[in-house]
JSON list of C-alpha atoms in Angstrom, two decimals:
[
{"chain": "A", "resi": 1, "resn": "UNK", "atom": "CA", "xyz": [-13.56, -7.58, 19.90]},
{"chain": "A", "resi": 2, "resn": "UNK", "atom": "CA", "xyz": [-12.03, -4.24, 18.35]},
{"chain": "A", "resi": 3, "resn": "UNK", "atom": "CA", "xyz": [-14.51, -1.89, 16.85]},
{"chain": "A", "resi": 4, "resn": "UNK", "atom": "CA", "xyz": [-13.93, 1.23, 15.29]},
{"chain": "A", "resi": 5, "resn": "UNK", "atom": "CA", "xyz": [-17.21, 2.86, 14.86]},
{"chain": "A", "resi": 6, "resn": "UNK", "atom": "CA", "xyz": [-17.13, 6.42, 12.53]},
{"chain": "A", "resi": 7, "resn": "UNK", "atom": "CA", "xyz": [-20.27, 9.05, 12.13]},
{"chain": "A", "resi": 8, "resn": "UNK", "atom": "CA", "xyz": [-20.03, 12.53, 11.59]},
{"chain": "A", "resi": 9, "resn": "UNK", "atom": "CA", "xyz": [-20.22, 12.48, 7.10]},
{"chain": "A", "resi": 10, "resn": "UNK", "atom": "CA", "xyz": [-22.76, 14.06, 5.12]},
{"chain": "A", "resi": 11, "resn": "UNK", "atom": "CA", "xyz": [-23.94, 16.39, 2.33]},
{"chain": "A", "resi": 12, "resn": "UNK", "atom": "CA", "xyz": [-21.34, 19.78, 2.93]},
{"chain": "A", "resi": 13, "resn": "UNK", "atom": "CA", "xyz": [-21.52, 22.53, 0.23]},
{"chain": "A", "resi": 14, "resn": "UNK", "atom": "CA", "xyz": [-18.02, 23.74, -0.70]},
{"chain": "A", "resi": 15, "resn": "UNK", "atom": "CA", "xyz": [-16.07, 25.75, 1.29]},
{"chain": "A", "resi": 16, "resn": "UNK", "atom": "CA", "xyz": [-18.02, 24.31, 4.40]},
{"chain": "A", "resi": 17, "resn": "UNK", "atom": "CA", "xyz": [-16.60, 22.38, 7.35]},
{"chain": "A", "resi": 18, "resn": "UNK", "atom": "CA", "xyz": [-17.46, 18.79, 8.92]},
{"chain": "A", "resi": 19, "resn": "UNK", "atom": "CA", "xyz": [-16.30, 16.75, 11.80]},
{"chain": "A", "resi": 20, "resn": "UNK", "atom": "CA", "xyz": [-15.69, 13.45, 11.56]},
{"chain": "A", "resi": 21, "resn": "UNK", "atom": "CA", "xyz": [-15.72, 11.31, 14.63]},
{"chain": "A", "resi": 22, "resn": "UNK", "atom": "CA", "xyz": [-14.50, 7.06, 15.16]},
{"chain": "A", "resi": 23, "resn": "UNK", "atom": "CA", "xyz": [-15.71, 5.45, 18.60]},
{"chain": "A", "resi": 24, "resn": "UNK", "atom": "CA", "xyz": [-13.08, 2.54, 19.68]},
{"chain": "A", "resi": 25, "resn": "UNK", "atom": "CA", "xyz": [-13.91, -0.20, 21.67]},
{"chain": "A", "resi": 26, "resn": "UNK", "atom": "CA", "xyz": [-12.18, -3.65, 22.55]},
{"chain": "A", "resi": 27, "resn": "UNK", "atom": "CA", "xyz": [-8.58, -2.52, 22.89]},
{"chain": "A", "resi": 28, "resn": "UNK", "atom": "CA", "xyz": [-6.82, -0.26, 24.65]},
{"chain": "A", "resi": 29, "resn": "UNK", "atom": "CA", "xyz": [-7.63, 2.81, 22.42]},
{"chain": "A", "resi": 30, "resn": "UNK", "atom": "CA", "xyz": [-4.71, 5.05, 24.35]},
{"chain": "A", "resi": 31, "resn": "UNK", "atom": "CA", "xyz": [-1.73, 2.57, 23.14]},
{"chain": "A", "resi": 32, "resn": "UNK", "atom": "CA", "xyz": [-2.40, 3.37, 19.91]},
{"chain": "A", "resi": 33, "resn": "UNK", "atom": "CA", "xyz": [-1.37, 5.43, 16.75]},
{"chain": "A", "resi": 34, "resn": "UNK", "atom": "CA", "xyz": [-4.67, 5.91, 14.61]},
{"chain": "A", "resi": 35, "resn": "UNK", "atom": "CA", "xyz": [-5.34, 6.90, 10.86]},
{"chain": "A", "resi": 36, "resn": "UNK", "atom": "CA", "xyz": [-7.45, 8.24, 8.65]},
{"chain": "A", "resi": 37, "resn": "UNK", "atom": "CA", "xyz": [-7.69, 6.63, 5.35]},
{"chain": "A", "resi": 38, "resn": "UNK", "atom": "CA", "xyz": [-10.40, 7.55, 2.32]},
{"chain": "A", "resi": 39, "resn": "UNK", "atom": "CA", "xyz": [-11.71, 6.55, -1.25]},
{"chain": "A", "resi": 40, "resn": "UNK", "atom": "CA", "xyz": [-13.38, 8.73, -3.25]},
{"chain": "A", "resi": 41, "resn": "UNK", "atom": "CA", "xyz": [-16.68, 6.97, -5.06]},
{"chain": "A", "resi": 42, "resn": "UNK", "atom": "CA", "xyz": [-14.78, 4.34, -6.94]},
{"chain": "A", "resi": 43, "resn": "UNK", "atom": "CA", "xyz": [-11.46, 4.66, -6.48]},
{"chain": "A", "resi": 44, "resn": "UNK", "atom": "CA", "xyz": [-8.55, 3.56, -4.58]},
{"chain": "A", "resi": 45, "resn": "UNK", "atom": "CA", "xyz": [-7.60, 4.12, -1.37]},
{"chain": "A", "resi": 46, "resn": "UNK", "atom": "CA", "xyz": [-5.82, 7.28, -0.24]},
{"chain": "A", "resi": 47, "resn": "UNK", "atom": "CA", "xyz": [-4.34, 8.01, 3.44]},
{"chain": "A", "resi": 48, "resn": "UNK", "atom": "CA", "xyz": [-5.18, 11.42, 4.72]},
{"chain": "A", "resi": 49, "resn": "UNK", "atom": "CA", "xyz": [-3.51, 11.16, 8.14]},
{"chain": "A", "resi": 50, "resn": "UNK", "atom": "CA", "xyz": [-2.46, 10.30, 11.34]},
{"chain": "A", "resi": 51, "resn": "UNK", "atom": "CA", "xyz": [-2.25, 10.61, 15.14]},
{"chain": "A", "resi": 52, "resn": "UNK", "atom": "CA", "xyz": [0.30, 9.14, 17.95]},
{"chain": "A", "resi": 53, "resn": "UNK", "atom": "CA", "xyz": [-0.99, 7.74, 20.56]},
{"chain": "A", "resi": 54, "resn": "UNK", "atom": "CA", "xyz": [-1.21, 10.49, 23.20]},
{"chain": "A", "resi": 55, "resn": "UNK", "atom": "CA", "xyz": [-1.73, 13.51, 20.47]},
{"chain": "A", "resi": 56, "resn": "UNK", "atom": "CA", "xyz": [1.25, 15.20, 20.46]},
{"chain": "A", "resi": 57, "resn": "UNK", "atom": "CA", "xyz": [2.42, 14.26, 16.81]},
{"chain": "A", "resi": 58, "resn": "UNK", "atom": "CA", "xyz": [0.29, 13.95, 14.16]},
{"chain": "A", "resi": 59, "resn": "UNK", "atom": "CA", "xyz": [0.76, 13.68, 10.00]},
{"chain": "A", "resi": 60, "resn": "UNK", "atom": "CA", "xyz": [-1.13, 14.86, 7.11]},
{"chain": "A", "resi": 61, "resn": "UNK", "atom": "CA", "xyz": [-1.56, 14.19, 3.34]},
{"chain": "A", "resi": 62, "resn": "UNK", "atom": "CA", "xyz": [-0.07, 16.67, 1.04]},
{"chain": "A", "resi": 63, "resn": "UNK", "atom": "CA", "xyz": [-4.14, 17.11, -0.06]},
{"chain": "A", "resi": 64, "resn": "UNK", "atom": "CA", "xyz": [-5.36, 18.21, 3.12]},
{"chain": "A", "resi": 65, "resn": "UNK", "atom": "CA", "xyz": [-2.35, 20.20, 5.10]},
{"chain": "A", "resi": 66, "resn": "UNK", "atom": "CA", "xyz": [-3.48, 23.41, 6.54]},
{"chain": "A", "resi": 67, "resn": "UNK", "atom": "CA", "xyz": [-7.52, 22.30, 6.08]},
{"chain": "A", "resi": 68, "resn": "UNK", "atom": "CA", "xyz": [-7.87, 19.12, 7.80]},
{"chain": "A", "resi": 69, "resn": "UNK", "atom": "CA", "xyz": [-6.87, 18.49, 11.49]},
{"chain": "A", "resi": 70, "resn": "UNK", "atom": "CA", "xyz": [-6.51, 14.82, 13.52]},
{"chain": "A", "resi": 71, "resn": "UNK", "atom": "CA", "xyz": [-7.26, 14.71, 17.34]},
{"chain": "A", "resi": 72, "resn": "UNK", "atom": "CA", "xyz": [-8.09, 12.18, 19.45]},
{"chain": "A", "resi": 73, "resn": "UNK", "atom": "CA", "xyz": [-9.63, 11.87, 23.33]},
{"chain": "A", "resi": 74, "resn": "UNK", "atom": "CA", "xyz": [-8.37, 8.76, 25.00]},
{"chain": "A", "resi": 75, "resn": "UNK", "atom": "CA", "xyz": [-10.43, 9.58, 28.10]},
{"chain": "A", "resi": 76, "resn": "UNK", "atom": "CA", "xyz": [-13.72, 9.23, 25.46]},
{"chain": "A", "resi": 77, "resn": "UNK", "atom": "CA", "xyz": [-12.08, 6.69, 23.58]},
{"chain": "A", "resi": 78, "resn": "UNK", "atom": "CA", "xyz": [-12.52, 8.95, 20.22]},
{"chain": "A", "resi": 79, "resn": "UNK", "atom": "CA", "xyz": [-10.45, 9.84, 17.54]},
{"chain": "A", "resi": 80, "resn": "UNK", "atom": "CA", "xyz": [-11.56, 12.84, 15.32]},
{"chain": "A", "resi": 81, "resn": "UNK", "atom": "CA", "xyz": [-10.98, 14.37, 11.50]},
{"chain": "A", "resi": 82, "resn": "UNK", "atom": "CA", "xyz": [-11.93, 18.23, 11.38]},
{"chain": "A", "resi": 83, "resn": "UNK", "atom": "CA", "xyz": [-12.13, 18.98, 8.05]},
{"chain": "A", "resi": 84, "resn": "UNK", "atom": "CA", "xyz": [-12.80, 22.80, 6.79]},
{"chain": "A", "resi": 85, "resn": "UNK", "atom": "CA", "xyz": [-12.09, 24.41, 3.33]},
{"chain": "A", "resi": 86, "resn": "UNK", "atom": "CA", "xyz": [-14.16, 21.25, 2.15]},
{"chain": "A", "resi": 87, "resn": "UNK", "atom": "CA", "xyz": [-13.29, 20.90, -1.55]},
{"chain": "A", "resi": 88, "resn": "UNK", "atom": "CA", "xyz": [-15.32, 18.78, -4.51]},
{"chain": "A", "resi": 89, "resn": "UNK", "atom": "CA", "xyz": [-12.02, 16.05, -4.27]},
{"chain": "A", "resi": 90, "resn": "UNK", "atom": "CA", "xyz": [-12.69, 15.63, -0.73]},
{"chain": "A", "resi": 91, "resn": "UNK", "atom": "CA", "xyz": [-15.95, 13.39, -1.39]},
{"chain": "A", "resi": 92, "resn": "UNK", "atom": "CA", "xyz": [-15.07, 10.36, -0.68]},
{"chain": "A", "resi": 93, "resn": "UNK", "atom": "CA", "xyz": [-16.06, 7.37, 2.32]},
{"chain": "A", "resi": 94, "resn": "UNK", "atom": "CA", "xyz": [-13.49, 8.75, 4.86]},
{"chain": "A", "resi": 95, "resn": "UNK", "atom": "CA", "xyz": [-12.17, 5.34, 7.24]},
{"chain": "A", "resi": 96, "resn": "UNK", "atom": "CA", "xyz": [-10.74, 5.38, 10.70]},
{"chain": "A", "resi": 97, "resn": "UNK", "atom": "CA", "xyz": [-7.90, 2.69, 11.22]},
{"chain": "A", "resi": 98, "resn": "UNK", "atom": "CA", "xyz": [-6.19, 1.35, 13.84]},
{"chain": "A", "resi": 99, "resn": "UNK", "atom": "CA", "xyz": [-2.15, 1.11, 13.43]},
{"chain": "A", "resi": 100, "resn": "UNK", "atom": "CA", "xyz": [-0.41, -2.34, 14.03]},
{"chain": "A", "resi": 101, "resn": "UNK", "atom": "CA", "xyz": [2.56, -1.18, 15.97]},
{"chain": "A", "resi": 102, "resn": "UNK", "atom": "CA", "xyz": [3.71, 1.73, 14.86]},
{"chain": "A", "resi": 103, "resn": "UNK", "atom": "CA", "xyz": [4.81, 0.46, 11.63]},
{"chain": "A", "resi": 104, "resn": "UNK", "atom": "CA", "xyz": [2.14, 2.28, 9.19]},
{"chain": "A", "resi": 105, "resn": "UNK", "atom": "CA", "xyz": [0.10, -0.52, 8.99]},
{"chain": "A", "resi": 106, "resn": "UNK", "atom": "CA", "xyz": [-3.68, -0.34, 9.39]},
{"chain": "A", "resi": 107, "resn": "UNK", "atom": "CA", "xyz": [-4.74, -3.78, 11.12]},
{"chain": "A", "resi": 108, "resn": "UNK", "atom": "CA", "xyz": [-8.53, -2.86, 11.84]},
{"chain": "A", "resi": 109, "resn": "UNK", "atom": "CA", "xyz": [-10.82, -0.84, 10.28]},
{"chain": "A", "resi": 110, "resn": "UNK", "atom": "CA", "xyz": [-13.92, 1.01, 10.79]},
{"chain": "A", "resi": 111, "resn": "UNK", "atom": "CA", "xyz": [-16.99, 0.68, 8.46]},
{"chain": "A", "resi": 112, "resn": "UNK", "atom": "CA", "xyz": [-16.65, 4.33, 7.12]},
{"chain": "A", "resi": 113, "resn": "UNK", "atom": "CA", "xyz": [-18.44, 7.22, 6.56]},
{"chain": "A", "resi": 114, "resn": "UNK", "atom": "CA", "xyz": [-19.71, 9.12, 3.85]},
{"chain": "A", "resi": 115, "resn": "UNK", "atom": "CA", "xyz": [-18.60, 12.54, 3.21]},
{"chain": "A", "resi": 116, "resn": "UNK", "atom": "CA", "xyz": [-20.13, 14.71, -0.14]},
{"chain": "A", "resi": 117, "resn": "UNK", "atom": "CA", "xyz": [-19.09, 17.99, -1.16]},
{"chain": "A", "resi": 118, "resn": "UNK", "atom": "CA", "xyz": [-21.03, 19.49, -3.61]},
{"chain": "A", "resi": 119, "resn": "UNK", "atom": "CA", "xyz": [-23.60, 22.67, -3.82]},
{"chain": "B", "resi": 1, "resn": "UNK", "atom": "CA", "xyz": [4.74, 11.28, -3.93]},
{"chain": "B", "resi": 2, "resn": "UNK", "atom": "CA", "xyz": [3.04, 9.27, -6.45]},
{"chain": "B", "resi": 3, "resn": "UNK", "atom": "CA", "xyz": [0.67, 6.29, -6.05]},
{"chain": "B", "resi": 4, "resn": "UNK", "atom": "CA", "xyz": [2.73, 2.02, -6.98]},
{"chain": "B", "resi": 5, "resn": "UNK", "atom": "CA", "xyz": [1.73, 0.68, -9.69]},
{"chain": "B", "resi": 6, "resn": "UNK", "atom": "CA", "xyz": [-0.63, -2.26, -9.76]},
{"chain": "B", "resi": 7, "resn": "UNK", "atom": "CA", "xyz": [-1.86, -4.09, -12.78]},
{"chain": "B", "resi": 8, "resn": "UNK", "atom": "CA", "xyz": [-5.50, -2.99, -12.84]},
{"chain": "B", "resi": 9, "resn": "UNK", "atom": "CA", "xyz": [-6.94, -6.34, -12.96]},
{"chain": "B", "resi": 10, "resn": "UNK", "atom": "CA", "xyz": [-6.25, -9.71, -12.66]},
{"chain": "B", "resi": 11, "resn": "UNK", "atom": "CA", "xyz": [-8.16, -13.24, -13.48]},
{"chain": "B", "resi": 12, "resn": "UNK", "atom": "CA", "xyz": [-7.42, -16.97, -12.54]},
{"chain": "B", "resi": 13, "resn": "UNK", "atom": "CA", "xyz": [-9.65, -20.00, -12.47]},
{"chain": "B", "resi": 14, "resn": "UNK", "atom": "CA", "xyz": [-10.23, -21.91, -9.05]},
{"chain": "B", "resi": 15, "resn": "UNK", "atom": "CA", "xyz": [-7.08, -23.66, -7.79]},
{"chain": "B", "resi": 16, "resn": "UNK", "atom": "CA", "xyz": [-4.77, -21.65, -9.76]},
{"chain": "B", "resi": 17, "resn": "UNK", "atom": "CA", "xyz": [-1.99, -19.29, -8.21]},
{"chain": "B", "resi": 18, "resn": "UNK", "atom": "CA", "xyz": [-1.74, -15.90, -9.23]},
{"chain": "B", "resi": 19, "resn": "UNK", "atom": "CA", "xyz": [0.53, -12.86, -7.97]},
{"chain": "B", "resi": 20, "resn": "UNK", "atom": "CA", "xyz": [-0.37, -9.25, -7.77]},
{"chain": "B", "resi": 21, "resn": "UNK", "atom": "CA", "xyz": [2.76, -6.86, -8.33]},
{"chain": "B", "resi": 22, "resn": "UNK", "atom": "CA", "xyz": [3.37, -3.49, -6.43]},
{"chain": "B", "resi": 23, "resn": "UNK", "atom": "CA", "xyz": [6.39, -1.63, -8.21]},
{"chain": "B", "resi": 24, "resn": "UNK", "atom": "CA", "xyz": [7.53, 1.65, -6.08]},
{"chain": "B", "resi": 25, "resn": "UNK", "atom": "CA", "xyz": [10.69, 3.64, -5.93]},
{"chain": "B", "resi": 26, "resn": "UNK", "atom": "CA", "xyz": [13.36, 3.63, -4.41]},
{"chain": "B", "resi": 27, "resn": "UNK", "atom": "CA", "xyz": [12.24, 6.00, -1.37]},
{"chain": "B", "resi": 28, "resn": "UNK", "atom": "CA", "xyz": [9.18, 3.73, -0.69]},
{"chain": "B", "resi": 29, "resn": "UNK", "atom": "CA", "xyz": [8.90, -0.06, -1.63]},
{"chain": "B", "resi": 30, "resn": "UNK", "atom": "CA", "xyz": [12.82, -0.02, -1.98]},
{"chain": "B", "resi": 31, "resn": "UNK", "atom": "CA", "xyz": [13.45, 1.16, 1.01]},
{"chain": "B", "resi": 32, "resn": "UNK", "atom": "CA", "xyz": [11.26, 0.06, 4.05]},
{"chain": "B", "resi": 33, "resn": "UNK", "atom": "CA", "xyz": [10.05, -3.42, 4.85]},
{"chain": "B", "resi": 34, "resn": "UNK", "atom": "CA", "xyz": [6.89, -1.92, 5.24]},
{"chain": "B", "resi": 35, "resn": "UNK", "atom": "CA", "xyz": [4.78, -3.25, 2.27]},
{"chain": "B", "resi": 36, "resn": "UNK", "atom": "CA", "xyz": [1.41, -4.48, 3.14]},
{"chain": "B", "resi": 37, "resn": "UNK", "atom": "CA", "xyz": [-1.77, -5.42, 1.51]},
{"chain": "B", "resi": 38, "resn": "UNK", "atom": "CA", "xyz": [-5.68, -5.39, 1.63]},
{"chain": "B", "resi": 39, "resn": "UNK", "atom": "CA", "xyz": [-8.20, -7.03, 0.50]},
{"chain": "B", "resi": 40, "resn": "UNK", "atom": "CA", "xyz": [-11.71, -5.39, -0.04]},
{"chain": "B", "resi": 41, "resn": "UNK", "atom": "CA", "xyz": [-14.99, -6.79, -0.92]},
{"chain": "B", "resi": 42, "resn": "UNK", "atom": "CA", "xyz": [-17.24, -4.31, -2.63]},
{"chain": "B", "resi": 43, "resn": "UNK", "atom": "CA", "xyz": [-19.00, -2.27, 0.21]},
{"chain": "B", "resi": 44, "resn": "UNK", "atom": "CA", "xyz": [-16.93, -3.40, 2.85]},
{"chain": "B", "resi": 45, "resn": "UNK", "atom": "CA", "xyz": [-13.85, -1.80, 4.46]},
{"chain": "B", "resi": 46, "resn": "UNK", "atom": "CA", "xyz": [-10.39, -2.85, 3.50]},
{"chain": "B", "resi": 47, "resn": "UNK", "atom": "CA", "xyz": [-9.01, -6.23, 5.53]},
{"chain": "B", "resi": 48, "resn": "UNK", "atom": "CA", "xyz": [-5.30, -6.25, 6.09]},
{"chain": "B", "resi": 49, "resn": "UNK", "atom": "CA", "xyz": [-3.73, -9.61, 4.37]},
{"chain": "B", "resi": 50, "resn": "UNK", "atom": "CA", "xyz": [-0.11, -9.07, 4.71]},
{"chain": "B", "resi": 51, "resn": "UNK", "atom": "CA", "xyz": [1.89, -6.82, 6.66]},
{"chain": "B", "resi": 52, "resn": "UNK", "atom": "CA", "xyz": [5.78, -6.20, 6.90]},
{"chain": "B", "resi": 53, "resn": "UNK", "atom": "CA", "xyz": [5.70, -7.56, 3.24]},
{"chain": "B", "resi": 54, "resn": "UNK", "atom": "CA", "xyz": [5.87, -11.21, 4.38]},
{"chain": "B", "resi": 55, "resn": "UNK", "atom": "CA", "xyz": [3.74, -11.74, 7.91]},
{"chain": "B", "resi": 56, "resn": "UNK", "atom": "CA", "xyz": [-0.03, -12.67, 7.82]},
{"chain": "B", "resi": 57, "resn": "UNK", "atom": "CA", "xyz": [-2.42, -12.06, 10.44]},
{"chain": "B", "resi": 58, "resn": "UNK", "atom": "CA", "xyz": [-4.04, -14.51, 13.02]},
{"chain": "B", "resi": 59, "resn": "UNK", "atom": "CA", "xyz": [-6.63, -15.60, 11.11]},
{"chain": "B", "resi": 60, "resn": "UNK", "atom": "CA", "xyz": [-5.31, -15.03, 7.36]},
{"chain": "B", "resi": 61, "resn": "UNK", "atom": "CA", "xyz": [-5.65, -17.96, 5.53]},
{"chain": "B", "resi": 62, "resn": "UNK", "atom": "CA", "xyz": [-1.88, -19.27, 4.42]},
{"chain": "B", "resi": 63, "resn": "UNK", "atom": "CA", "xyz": [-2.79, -19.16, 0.38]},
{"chain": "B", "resi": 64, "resn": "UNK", "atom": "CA", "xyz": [-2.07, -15.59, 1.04]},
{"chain": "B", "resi": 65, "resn": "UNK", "atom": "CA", "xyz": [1.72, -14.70, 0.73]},
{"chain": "B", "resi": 66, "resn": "UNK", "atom": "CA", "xyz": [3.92, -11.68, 0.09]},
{"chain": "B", "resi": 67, "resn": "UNK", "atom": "CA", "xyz": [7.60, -11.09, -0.78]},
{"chain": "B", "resi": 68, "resn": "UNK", "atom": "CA", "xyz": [9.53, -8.13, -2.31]},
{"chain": "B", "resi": 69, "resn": "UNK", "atom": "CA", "xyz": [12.47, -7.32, -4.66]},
{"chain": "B", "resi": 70, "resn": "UNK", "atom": "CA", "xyz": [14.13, -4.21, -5.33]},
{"chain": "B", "resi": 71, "resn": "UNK", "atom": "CA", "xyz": [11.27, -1.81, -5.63]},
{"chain": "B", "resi": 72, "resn": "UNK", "atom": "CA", "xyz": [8.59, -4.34, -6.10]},
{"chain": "B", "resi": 73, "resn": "UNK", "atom": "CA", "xyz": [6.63, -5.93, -3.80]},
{"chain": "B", "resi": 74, "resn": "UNK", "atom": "CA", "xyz": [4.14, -8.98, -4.88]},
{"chain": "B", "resi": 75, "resn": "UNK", "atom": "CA", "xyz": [1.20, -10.81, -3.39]},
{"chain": "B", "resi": 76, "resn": "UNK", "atom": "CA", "xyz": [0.27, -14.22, -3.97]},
{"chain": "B", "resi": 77, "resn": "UNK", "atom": "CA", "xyz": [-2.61, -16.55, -3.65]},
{"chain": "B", "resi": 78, "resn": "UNK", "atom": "CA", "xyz": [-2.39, -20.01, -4.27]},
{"chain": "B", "resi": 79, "resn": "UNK", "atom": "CA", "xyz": [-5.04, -22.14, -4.49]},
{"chain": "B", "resi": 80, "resn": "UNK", "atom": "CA", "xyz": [-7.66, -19.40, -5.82]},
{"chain": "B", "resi": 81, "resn": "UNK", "atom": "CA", "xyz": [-11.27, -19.44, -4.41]},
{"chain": "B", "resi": 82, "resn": "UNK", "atom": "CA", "xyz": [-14.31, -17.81, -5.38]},
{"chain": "B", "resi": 83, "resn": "UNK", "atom": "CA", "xyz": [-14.16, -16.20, -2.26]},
{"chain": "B", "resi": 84, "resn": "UNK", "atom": "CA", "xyz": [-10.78, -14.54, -3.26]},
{"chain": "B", "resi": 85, "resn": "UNK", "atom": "CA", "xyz": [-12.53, -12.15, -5.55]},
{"chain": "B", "resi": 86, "resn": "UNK", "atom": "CA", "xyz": [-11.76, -8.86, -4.13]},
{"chain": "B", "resi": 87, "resn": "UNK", "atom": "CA", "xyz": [-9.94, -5.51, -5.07]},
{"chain": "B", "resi": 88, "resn": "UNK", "atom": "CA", "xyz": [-6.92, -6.00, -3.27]},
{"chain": "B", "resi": 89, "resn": "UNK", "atom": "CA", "xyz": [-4.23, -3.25, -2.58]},
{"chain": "B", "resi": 90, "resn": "UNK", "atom": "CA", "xyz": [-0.89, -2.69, -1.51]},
{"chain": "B", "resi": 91, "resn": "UNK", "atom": "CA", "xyz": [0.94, -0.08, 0.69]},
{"chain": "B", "resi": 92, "resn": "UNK", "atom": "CA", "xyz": [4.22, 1.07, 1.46]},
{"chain": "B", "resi": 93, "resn": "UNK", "atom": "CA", "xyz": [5.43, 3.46, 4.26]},
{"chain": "B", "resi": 94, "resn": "UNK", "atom": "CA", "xyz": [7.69, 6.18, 2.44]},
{"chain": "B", "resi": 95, "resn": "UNK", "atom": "CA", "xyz": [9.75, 8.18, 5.13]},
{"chain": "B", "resi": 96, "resn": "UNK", "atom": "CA", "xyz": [8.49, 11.23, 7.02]},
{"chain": "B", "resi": 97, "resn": "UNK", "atom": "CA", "xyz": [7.22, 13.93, 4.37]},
{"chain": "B", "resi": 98, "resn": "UNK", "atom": "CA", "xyz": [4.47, 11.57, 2.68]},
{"chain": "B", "resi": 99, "resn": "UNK", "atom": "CA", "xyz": [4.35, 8.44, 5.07]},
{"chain": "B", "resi": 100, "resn": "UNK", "atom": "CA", "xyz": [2.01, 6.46, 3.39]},
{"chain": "B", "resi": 101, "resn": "UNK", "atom": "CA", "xyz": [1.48, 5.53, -0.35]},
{"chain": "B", "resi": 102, "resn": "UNK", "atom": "CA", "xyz": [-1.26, 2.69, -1.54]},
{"chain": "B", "resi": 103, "resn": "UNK", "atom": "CA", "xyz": [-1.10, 1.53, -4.96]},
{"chain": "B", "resi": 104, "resn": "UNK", "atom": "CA", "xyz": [-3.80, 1.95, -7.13]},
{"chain": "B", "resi": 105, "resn": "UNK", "atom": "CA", "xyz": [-5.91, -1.03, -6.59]},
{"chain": "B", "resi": 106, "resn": "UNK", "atom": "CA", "xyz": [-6.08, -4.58, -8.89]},
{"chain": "B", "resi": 107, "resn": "UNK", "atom": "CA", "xyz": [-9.33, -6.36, -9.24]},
{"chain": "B", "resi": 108, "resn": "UNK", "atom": "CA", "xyz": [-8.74, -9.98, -8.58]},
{"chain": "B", "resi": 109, "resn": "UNK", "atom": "CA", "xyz": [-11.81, -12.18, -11.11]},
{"chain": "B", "resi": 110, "resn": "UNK", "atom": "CA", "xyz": [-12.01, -15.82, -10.03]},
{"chain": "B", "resi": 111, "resn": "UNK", "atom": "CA", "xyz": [-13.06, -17.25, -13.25]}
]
């Protein structure tokens, strides 16, 4: 069964940094390109970015270029969201997705975690 | 690049059909067979419904379908359950500066 399993949010005053971490399990977690997607507190959903499967490319949102950075470890079977320069628009529950194929779609999802920004 | 368009809600009575629209641009719904959509139950994470505007996942009931036109995509459930009532979004890839757009989310009422 495929799990995606992400800790790592919390209360960050602004300015601060946070690392975001999803644990894989039930697939072969090295075959695949994975996301991260968010929603801030009652809105809609907004992708942040994404990784290749071995690292070497990754994409950003417009929102978070130059602050937030995707890595993953296939040996730990983690993928990662650094986020620094945390900003008051960055509160939001921050998902990790798996892609189906490399064709930008997100066939499983994590439960999310919840990241606040605010002093 | 900016967010599709959704109609903020929606509302259909058991057994009914109704269709969700998704209207892009030409450099995203237009352009790439990449539409998909997800369902999401408050508190829960998003479930992928329809991907490559058309194809459903193993395990995605066939009420669910999707299609496209021009710059608009649409989803559509026939045979409306009380289940069904969801926020549902749709996505479209976009090309390589801004891959990924969603729209902005329509709330589906089962009445």
């Amino acid at each position: 069964e495929v799990q995606l399993v992400e800790s790592g949010g919390g209360l960050v005053q602004p300015g601060g940094s946070l690392r975001l971490s999803c644990a894989a399990s039930g697939f072969t977690f090295s075959s695949y390109w994975m996301h991260w997607v968010r929603q801030a507190p009652g809105k809609g959903l907004v992708w942040v970015s994404r990784i290749n499967s071995d690292g070497s490319s990754t994409s950003y949102a417009d929102s978070v270029k130059g602050r937030f950075t995707i890595s993953r470890d296939n040996a730990k079977n983690t993928l990662y969201l650094q986020m620094n320069s945390l900003r008051a628009e960055d509160t939001a529950v921050y998902y990790c997705a798996r892609d189906l194929s490399l064709r930008w779609h997100f066939d499983y999802w994590g439960q999310g975690t919840l990241v606040t920004v605010s002093s | 690049q900016s967010a599709l368009t959704q109609p903020a809600s929606v509302s259909g009575s058991p057994g009914q059909s109704i269709t969700i629209s998704c209207t892009g641009t030409s450099s995203d719904v237009g352009s790439y067979n990449l539409v998909s959509w997800y369902q999401q139950h408050p508190g829960k994470a998003p479930k992928l419904m329809i991907y490559e505007v058309s194809k459903r996942p193993s395990g995605v009931s066939n009420r669910f379908s999707g299609s496209k036109s021009g710059n608009t995509a649409s989803l559509t459930i026939s045979g409306l359950q009380a289940e069904d009532e969801a926020d549902y979004y749709c996505c479209s890839y976009a090309g390589s500066s801004t891959p990924v757009v969603f729209g902005g989310g329509t709330k589906l009422t089962v009445l």
